[in-house]
Structure formats: C-alpha cells, structure tokens
PDB file of N, CA and C in Angstrom:
ATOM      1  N   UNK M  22      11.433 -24.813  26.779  1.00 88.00           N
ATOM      2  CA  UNK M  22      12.640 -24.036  26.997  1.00 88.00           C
ATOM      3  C   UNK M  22      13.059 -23.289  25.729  1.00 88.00           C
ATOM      4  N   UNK M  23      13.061 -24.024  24.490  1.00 91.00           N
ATOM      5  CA  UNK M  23      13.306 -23.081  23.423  1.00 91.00           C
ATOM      6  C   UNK M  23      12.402 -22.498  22.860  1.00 91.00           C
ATOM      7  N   UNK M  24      10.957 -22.213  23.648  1.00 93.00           N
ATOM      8  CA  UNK M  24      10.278 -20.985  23.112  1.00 93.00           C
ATOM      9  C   UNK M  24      10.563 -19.667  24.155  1.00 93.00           C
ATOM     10  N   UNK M  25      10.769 -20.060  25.065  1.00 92.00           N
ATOM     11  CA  UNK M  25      11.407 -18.888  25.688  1.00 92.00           C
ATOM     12  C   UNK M  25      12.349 -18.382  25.261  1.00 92.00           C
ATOM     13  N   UNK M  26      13.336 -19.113  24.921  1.00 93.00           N
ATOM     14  CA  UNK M  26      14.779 -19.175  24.206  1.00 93.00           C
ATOM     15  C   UNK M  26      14.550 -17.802  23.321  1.00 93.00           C
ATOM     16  N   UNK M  27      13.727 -18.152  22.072  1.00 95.00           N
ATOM     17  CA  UNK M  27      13.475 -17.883  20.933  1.00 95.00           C
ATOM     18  C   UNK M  27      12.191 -16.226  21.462  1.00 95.00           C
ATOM     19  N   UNK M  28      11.919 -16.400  22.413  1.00 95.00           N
ATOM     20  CA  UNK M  28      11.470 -15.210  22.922  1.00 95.00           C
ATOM     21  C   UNK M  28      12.177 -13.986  23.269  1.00 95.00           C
ATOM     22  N   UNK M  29      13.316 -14.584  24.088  1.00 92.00           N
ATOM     23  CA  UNK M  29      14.188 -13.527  24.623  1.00 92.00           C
ATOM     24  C   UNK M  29      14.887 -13.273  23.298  1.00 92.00           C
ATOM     25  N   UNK M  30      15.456 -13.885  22.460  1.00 93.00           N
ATOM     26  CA  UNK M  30      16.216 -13.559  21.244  1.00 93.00           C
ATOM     27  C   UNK M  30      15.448 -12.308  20.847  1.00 93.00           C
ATOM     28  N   UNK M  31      14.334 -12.603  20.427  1.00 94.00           N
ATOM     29  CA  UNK M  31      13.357 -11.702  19.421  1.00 94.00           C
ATOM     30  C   UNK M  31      13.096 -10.766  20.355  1.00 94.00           C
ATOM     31  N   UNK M  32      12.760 -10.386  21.444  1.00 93.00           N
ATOM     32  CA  UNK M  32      12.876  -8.876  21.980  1.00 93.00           C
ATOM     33  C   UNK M  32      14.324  -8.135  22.084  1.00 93.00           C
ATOM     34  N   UNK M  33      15.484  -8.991  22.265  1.00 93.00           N
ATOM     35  CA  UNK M  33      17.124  -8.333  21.944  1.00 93.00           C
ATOM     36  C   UNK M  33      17.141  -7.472  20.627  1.00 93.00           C
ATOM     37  N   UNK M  34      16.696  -8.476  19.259  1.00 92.00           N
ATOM     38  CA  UNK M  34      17.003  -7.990  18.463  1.00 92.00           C
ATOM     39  C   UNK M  34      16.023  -7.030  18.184  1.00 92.00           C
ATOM     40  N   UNK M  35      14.677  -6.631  18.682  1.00 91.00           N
ATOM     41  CA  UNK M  35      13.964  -6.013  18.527  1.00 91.00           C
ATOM     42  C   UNK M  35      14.141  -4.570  19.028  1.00 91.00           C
ATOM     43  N   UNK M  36      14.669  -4.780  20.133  1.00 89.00           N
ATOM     44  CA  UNK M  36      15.509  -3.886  21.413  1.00 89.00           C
ATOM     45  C   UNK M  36      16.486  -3.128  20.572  1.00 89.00           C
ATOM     46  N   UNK M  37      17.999  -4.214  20.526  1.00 90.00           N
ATOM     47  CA  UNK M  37      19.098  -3.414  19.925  1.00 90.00           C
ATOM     48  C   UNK M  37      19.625  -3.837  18.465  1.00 90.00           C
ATOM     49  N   UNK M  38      19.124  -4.242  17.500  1.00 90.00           N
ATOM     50  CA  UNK M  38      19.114  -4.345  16.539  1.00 90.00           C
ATOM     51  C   UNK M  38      18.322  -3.767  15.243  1.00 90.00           C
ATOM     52  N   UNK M  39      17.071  -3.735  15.647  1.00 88.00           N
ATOM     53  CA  UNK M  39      16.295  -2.809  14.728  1.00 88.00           C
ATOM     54  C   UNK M  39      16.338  -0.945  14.888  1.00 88.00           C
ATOM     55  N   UNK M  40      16.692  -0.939  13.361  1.00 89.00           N
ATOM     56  CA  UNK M  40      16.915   0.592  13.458  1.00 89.00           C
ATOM     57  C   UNK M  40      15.524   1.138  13.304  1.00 89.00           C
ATOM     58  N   UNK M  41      14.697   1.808  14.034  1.00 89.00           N
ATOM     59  CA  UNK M  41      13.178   2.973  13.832  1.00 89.00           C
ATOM     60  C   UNK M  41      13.594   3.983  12.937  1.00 89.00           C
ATOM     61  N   UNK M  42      12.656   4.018  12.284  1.00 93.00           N
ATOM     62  CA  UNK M  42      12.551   5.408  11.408  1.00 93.00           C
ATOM     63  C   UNK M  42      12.073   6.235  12.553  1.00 93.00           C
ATOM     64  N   UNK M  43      12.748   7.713  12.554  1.00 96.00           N
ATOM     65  CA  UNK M  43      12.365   8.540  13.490  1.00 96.00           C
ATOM     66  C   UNK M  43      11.065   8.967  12.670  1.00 96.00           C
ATOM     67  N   UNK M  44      10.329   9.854  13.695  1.00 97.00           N
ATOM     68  CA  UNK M  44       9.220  10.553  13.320  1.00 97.00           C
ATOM     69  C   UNK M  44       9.097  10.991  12.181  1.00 97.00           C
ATOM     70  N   UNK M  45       9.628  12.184  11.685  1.00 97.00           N
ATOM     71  CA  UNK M  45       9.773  12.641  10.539  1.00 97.00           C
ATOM     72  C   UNK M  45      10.406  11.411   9.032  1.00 97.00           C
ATOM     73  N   UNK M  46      10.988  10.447   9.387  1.00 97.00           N
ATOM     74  CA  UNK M  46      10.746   9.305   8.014  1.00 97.00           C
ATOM     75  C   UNK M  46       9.745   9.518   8.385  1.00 97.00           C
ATOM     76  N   UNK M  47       8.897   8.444   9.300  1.00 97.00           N
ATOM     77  CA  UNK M  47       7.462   7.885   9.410  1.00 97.00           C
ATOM     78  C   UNK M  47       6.085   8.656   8.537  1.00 97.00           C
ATOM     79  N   UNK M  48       6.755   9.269   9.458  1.00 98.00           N
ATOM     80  CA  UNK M  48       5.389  11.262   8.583  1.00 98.00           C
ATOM     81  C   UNK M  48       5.783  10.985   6.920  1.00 98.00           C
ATOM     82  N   UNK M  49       6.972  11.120   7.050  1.00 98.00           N
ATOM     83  CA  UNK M  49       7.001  11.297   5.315  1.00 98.00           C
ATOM     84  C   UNK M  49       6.752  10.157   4.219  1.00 98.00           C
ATOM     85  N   UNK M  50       7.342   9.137   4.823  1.00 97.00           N
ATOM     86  CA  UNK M  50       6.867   7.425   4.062  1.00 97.00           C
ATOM     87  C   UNK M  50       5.146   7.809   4.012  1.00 97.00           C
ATOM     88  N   UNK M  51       4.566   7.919   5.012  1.00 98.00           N
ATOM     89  CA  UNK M  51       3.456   7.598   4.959  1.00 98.00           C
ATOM     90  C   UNK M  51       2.575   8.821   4.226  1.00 98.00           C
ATOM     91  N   UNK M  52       2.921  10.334   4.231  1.00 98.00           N
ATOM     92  CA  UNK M  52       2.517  10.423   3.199  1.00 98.00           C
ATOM     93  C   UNK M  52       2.890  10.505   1.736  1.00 98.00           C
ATOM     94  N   UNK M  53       3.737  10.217   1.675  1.00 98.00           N
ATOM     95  CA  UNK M  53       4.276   9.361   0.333  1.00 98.00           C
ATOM     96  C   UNK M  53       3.486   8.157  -0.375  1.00 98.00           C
ATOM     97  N   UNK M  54       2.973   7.796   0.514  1.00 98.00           N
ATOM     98  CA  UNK M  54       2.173   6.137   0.493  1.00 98.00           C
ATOM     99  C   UNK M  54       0.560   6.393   0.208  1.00 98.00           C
ATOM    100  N   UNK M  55       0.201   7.985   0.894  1.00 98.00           N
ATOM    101  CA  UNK M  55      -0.909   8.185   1.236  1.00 98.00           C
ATOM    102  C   UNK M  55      -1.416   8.724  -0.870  1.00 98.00           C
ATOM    103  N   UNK M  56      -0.309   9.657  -0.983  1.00 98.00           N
ATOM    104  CA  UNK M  56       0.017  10.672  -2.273  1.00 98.00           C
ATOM    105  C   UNK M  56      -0.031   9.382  -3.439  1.00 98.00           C
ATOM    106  N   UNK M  57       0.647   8.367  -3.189  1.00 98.00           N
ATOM    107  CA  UNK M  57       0.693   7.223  -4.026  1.00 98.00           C
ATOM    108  C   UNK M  57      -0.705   6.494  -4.530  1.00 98.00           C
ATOM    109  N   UNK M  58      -1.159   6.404  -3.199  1.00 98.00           N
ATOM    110  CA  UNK M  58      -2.455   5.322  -3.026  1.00 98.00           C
ATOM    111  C   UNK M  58      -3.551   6.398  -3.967  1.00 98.00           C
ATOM    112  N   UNK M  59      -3.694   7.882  -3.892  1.00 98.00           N
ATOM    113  CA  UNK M  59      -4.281   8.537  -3.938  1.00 98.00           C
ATOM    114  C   UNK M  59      -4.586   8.814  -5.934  1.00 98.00           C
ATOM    115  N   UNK M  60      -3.184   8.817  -6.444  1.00 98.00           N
ATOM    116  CA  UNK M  60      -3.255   8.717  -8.005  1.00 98.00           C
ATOM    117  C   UNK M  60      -2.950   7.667  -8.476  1.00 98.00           C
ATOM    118  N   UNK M  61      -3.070   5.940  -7.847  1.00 98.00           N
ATOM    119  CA  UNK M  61      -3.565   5.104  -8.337  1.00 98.00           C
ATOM    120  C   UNK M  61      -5.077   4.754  -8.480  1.00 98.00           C
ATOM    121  N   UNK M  62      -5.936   5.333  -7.455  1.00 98.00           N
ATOM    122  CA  UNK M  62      -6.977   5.506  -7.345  1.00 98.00           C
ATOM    123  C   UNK M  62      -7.491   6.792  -8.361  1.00 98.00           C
ATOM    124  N   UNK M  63      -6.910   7.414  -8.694  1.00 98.00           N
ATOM    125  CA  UNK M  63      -7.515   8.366  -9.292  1.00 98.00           C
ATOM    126  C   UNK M  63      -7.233   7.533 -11.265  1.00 98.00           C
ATOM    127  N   UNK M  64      -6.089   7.041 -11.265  1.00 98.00           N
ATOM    128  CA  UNK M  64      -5.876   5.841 -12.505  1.00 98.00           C
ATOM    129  C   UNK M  64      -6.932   5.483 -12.773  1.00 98.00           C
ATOM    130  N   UNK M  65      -7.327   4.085 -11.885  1.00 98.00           N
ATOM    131  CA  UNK M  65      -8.120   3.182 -12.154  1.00 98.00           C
ATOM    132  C   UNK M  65      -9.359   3.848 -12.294  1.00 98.00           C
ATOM    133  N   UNK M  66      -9.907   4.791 -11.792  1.00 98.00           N
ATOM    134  CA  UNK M  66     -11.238   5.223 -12.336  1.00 98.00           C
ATOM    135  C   UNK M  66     -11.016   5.946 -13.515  1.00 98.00           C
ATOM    136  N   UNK M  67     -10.049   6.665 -13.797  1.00 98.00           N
ATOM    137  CA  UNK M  67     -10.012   7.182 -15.432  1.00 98.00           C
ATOM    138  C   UNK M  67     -10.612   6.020 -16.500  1.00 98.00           C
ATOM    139  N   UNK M  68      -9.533   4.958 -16.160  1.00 98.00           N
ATOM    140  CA  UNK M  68      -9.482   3.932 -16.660  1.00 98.00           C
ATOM    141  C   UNK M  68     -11.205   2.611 -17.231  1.00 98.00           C
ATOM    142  N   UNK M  69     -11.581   3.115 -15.563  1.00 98.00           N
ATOM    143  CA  UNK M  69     -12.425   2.528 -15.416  1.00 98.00           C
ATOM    144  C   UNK M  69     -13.827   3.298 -16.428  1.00 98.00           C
ATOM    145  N   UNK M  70     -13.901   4.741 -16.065  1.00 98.00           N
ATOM    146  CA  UNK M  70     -14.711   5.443 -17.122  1.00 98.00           C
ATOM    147  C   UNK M  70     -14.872   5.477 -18.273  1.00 98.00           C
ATOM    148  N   UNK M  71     -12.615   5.151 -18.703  1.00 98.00           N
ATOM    149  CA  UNK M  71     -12.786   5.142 -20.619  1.00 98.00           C
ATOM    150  C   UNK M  71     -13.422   3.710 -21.101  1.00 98.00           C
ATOM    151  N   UNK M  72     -13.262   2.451 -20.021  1.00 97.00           N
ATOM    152  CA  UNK M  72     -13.805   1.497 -20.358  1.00 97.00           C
ATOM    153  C   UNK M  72     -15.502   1.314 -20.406  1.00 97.00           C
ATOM    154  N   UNK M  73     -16.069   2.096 -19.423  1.00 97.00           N
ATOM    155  CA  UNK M  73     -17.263   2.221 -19.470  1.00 97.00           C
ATOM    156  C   UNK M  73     -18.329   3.277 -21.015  1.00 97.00           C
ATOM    157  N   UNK M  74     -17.057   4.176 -21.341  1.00 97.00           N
ATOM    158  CA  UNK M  74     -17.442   4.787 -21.922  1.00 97.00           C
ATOM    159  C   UNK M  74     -17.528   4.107 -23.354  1.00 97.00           C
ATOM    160  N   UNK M  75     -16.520   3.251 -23.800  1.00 95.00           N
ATOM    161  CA  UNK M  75     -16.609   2.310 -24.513  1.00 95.00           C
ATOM    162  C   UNK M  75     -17.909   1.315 -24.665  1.00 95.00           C
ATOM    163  N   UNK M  76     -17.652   0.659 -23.830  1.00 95.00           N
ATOM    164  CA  UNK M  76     -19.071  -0.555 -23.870  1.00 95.00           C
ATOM    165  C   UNK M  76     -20.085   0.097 -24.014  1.00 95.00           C
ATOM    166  N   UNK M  77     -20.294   1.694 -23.376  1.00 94.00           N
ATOM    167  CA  UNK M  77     -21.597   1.900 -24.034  1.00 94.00           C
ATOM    168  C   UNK M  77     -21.591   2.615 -25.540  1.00 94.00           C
ATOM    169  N   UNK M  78     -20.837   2.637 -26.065  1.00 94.00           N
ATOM    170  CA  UNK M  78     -20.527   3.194 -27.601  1.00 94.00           C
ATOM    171  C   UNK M  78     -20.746   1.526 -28.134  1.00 94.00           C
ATOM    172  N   UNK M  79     -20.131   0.348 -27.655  1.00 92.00           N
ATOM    173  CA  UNK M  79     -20.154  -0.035 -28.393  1.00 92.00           C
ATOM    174  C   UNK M  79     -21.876  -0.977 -28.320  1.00 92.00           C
ATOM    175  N   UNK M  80     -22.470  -1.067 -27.230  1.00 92.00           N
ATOM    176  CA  UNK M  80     -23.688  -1.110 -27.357  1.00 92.00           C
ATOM    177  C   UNK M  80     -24.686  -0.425 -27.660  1.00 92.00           C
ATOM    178  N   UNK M  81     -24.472   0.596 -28.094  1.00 91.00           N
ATOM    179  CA  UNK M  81     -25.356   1.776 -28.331  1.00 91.00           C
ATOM    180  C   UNK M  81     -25.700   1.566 -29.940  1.00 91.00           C
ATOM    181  N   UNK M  82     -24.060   0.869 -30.847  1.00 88.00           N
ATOM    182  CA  UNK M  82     -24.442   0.703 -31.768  1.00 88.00           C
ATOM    183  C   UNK M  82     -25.373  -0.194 -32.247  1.00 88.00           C
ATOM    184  N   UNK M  83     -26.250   0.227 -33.465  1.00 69.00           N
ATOM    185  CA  UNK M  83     -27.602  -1.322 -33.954  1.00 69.00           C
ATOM    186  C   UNK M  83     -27.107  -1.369 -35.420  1.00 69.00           C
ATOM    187  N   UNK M  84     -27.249  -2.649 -35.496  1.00 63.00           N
ATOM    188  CA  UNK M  84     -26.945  -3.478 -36.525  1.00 63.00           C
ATOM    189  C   UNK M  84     -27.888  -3.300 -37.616  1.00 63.00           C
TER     190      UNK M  84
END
C-alpha cells in the first residue's frame, strides 16, 4: 500500500510541482553545455601536448 502511496505522490509532484524549462532554456542550457564540453576538451589536449612535448625534450636529452 505505501508503494503505491509513494507512487501517486511522485507523479503529483511531477505533474504539478515541477517547473520544465521551456524549449528555448533547454536549446540554450544545452548548447551552453555542448560550447563548455567543447573548450574543456580542447584544454586538456593543449595540455596534454605541452606535456608530451616535454617528456620528449626531456628524454631526448643524453647524459
């Protein structure tokens, strides 16, 4: 009985309690998120190159 209970609750508040981002948030969060994801990714490989570019400078050197 109280998973039904706890069923009907959670579609009410799902119903008339949760506010939706209309379309246009949605569109825009997401590419916001997309623009985000896009120059952290572009970071970490900078990052990743100056480190590469390193180790081989510093193996390149002979003793």
């Amino acid at each position: 009985m109280k998973l039904i209970n706890d069923i009907k609750e959670s579609y009410s508040e799902l119903v008339y309690k949760v506010s939706w981002p209309t379309q246009k948030q949605l569109i825009n969060s997401s590419v916001l998120v997309l623009i985000a994801s896009i120059i952290i990714a572009v970071f970490i490989w900078v990052v990743d190159k100056i480190f590469n570019l390193l180790m081989e400078l510093v193996y390149s050197i002979s003793f």
